[in-house]
mmCIF file of C-alpha atoms in Angstrom:
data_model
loop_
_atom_site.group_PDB
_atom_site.id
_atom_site.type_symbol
_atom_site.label_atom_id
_atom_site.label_comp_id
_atom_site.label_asym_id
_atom_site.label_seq_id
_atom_site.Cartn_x
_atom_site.Cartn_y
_atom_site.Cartn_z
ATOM 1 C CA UNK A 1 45.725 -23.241 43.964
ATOM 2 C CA UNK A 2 48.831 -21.399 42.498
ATOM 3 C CA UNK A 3 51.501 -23.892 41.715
ATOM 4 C CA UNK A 4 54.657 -22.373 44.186
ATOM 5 C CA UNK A 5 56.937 -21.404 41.200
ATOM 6 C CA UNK A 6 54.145 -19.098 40.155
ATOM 7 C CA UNK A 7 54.063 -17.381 43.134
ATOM 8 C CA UNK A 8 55.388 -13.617 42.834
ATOM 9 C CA UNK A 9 58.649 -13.327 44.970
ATOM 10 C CA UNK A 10 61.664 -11.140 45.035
ATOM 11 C CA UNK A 11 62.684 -14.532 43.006
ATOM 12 C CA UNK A 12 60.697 -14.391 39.832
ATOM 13 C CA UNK A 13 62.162 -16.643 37.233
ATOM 14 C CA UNK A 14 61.745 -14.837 34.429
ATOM 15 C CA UNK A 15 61.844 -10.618 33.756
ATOM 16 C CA UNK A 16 58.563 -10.212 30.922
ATOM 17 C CA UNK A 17 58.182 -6.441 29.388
ATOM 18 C CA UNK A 18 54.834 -5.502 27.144
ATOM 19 C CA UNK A 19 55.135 -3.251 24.369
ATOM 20 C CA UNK A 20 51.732 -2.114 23.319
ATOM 21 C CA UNK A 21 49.792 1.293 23.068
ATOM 22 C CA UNK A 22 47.827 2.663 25.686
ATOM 23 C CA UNK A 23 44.389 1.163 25.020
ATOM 24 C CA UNK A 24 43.423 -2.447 25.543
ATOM 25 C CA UNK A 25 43.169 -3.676 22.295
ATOM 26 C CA UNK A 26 44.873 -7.144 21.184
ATOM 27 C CA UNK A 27 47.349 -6.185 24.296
ATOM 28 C CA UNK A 28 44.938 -6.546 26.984
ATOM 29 C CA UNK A 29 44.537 -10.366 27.146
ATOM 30 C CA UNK A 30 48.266 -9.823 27.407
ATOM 31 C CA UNK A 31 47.949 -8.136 30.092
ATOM 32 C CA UNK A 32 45.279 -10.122 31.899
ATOM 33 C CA UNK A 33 47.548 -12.933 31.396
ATOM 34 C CA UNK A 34 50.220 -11.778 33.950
ATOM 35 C CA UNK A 35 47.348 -10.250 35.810
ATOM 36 C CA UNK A 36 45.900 -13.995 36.617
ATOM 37 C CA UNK A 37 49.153 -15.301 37.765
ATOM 38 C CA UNK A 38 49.963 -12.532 39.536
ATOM 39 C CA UNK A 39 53.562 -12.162 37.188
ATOM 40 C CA UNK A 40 55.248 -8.651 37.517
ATOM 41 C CA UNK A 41 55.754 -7.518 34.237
ATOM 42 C CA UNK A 42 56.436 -3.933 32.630
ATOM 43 C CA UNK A 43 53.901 -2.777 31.040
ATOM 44 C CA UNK A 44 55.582 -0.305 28.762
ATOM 45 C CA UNK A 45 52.202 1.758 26.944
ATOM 46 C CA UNK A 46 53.774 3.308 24.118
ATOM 47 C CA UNK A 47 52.070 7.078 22.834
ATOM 48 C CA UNK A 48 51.048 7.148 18.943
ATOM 49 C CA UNK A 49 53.465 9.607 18.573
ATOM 50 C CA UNK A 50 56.090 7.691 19.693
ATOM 51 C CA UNK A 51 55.430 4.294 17.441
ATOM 52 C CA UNK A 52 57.312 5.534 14.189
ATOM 53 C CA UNK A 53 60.406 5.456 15.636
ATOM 54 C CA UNK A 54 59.852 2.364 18.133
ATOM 55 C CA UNK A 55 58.325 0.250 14.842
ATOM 56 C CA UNK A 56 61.819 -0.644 13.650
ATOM 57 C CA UNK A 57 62.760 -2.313 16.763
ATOM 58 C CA UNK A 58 59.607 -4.235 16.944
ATOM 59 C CA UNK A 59 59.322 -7.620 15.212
ATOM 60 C CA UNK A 60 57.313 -7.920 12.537
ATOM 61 C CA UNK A 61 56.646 -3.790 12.844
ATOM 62 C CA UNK A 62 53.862 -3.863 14.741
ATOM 63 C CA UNK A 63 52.128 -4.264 18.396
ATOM 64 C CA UNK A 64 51.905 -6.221 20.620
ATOM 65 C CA UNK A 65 54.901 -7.432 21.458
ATOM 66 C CA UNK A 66 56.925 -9.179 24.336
ATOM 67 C CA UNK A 67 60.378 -9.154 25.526
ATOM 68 C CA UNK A 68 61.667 -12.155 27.750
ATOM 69 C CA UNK A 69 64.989 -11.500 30.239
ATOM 70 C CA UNK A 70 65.918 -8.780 28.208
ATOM 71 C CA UNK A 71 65.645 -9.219 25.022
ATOM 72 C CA UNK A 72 66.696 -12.937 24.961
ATOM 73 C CA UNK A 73 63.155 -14.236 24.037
ATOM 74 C CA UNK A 74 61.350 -11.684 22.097
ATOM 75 C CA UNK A 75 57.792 -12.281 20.712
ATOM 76 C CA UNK A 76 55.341 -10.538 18.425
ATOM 77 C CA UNK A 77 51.665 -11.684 17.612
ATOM 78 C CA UNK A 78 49.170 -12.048 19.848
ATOM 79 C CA UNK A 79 48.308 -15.733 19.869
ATOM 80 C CA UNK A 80 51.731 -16.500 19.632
ATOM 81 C CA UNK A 81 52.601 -14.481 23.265
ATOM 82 C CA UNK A 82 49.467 -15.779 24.822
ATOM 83 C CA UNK A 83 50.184 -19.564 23.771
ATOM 84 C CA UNK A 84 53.664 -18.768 25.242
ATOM 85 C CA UNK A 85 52.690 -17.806 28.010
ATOM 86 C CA UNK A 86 49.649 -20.205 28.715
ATOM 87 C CA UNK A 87 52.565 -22.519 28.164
ATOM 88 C CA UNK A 88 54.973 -21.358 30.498
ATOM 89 C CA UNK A 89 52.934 -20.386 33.172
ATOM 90 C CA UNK A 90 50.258 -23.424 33.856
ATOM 91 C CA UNK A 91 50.178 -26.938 32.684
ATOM 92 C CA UNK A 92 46.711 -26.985 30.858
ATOM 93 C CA UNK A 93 46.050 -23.735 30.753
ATOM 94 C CA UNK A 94 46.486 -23.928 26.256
ATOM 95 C CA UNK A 95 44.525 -26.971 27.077
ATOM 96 C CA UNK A 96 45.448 -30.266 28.252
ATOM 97 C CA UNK A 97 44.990 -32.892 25.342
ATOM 98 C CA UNK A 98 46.090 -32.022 21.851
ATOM 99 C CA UNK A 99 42.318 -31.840 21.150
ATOM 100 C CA UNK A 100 41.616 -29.460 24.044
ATOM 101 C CA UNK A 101 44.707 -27.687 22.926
ATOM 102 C CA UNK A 102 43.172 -27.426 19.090
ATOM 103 C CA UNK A 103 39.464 -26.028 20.299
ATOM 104 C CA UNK A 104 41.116 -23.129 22.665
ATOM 105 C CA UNK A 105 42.871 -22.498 19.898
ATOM 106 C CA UNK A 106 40.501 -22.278 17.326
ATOM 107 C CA UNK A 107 38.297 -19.804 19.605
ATOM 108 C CA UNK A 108 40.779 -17.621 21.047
ATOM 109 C CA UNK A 109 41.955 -17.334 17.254
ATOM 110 C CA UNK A 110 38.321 -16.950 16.451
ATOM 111 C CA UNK A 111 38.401 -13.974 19.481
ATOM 112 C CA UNK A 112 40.961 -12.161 18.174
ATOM 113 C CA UNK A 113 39.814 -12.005 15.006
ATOM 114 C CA UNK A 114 37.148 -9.893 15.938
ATOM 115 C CA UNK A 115 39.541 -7.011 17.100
ATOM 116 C CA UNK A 116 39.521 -5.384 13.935
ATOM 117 C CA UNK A 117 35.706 -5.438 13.801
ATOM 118 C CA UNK A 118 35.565 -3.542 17.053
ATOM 119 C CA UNK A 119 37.992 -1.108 15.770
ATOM 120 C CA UNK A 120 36.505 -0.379 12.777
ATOM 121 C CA UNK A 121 32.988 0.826 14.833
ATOM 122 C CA UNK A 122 35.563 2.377 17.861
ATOM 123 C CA UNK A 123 37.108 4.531 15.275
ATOM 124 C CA UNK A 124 34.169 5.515 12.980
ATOM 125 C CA UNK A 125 33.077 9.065 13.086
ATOM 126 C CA UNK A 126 30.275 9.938 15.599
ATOM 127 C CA UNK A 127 28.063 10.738 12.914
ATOM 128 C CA UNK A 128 28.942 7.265 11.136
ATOM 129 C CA UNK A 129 28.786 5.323 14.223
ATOM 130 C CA UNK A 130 25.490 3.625 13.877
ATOM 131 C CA UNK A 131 25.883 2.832 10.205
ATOM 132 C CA UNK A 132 29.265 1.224 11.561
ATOM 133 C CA UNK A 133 27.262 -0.731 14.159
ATOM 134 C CA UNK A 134 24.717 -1.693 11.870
ATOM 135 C CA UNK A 135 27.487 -3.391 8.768
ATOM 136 C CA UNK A 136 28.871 -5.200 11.803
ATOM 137 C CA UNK A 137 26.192 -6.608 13.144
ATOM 138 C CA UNK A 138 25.802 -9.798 11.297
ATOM 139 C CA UNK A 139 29.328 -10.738 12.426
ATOM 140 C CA UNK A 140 28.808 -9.589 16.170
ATOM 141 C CA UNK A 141 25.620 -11.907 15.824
ATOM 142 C CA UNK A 142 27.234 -15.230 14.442
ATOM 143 C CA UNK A 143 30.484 -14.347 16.945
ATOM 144 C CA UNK A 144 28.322 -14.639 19.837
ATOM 145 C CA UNK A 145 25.937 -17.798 18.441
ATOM 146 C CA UNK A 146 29.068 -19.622 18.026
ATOM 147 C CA UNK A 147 29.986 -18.990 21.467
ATOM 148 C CA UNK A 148 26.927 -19.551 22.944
ATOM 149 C CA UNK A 149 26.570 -22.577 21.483
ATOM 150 C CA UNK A 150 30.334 -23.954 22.304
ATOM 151 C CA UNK A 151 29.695 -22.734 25.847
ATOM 152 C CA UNK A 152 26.416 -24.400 26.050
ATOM 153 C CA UNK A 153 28.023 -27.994 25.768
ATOM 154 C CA UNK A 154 30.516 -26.783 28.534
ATOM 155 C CA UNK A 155 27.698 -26.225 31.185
ATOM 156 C CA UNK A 156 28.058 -22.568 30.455
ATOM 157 C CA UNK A 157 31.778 -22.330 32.238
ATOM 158 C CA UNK A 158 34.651 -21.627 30.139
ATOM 159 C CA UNK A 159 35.827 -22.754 26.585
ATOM 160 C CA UNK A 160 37.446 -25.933 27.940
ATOM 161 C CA UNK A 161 34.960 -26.780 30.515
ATOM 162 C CA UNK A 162 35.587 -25.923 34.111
ATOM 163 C CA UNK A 163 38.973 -24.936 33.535
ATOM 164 C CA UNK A 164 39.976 -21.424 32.266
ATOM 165 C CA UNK A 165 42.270 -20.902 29.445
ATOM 166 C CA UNK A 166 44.154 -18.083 27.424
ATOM 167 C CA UNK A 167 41.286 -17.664 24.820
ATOM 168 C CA UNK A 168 38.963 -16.849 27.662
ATOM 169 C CA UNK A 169 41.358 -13.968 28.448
ATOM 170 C CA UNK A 170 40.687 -13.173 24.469
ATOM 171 C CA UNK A 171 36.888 -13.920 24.933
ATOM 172 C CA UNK A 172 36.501 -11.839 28.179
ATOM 173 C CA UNK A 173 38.205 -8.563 26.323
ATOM 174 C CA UNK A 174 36.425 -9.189 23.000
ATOM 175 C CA UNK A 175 32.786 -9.574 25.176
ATOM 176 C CA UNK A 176 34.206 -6.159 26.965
ATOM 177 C CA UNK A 177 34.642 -4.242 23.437
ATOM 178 C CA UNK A 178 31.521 -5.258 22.995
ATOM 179 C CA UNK A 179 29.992 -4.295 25.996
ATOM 180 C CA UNK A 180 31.195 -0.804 24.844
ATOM 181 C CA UNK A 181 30.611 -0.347 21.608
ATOM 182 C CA UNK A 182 27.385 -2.702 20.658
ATOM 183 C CA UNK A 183 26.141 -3.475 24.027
ATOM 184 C CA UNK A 184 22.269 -3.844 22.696
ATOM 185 C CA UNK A 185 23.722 -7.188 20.403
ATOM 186 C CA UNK A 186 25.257 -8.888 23.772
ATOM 187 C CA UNK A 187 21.981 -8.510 25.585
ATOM 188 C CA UNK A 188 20.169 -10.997 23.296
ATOM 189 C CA UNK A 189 22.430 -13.256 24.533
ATOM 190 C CA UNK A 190 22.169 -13.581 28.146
ATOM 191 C CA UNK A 191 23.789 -17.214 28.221
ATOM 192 C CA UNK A 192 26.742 -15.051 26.683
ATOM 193 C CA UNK A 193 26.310 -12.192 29.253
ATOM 194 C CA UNK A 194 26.607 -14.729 32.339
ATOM 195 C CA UNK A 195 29.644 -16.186 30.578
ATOM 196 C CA UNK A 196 30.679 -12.732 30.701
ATOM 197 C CA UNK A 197 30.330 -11.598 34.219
ATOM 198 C CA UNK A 198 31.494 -15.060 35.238
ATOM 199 C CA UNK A 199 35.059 -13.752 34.167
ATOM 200 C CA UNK A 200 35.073 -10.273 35.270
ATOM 201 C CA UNK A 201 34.411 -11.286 38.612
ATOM 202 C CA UNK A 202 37.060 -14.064 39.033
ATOM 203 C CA UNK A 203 39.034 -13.664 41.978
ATOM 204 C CA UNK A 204 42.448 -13.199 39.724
ATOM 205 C CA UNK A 205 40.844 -10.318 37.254
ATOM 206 C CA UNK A 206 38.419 -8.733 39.404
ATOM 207 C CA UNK A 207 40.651 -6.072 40.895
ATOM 208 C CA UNK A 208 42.464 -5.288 37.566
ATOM 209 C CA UNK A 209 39.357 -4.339 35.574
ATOM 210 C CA UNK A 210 37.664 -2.755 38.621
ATOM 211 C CA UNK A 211 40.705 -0.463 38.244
ATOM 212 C CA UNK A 212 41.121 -0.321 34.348
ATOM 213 C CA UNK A 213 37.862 -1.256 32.904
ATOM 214 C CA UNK A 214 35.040 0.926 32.175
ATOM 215 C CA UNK A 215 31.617 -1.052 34.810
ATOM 216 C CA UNK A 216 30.020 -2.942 32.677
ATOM 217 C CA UNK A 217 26.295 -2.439 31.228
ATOM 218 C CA UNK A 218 25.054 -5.432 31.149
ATOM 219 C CA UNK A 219 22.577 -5.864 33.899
ATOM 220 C CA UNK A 220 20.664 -9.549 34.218
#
């Protein structure tokens, strides 16, 4: 149940505005952050044309990044806003013990990290797209043993057993990019692929990716 300061009212305590282009990307576990507490936010998706002259306002120059009430709070990195916001929003939900706390770290860090190998096959030429597949393969491969295995110990739930976390937000988008762009590799691991639908269809996301999400391929 959703504590009662969480729930969206004409009262929200805080005012939370996303800077981020108009892909999903390292913003969208941003996004399905305020989308699973139901937190109004703006959701400013900024055109590639129009990042030069928004980078110098920015911190640290680059996207994503979060303003709090205005400007009084304002965050940059993508860990950083969703251990902020994990934080802020849901005892627990950056894990409950410093040790849980330390694990969804390490794997959402370990999620994001594969971003940039996504990006590098999602931007590839068509004609270059298979070769780009094919060098990232052998990362896609130990990415999803490692998870398998991790999630495995959990019962096959979520990273910090039967409670979901911000790096299954990460884990969720990362499976989706993947999905997408290398969808043969996450069908050899259908432990991975349940894991997967498991989080698309919660009752807090399923309505936002219905809407924003390309339907998935993986069929079990």
């Amino acid at each position: 149940t959703m504590p009662e300061i969480l729930k969206i009212s004409d009262g929200q305590k805080h005012r939370y505005k996303l800077y981020y282009f108009d892909i999903k990307g390292r913003g969208e576990p941003i996004r399905l952050m305020f989308e699973f507490f139901r937190i109004k936010y703006e959701d400013v998706r900024v055109k590639f044309e129009d990042w030069p002259a928004l980078k110098k306002k920015a911190p640290m120059q680059f996207l994503p990044y979060i303003e709090v009430d205005g400007g009084k709070l304002v965050l940059s990195q993508t860990s950083a806003i969703m251990r902020y916001l994990a934080k802020s929003f849901r005892p627990g939900f950056a894990g409950i013990s410093k040790s849980d706390a330390a694990l969804v770290d390490m794997y959402g860090e370990g999620a994001i990290e594969m971003f940039d190998v996504f990006k590098s096959i999602g931007m590839a030429p068509a004609d270059k797209k298979d070769e780009a597949i094919a060098e990232a393969t052998p990362r896609i491969d130990s990415f999803c043993k490692c998870y398998t295995s991790h999630l495995k110990k959990n019962g096959n739930r979520f990273i910090d057993g039967d409670l979901v976390t911000w790096a299954d937000l990460v884990i969720v988008m990362v499976l989706s990019g993947m999905d997408d762009l290398a969808h043969d590799i996450l069908m050899k691991y259908p432990d991975l692929c349940l894991y997967y639908l498991r989080m698309r269809d919660l009752d807090e996301l399923r309505d936002y990716i219905s809407a924003n999400w390309k339907e998935t391929k993986v069929k079990l």
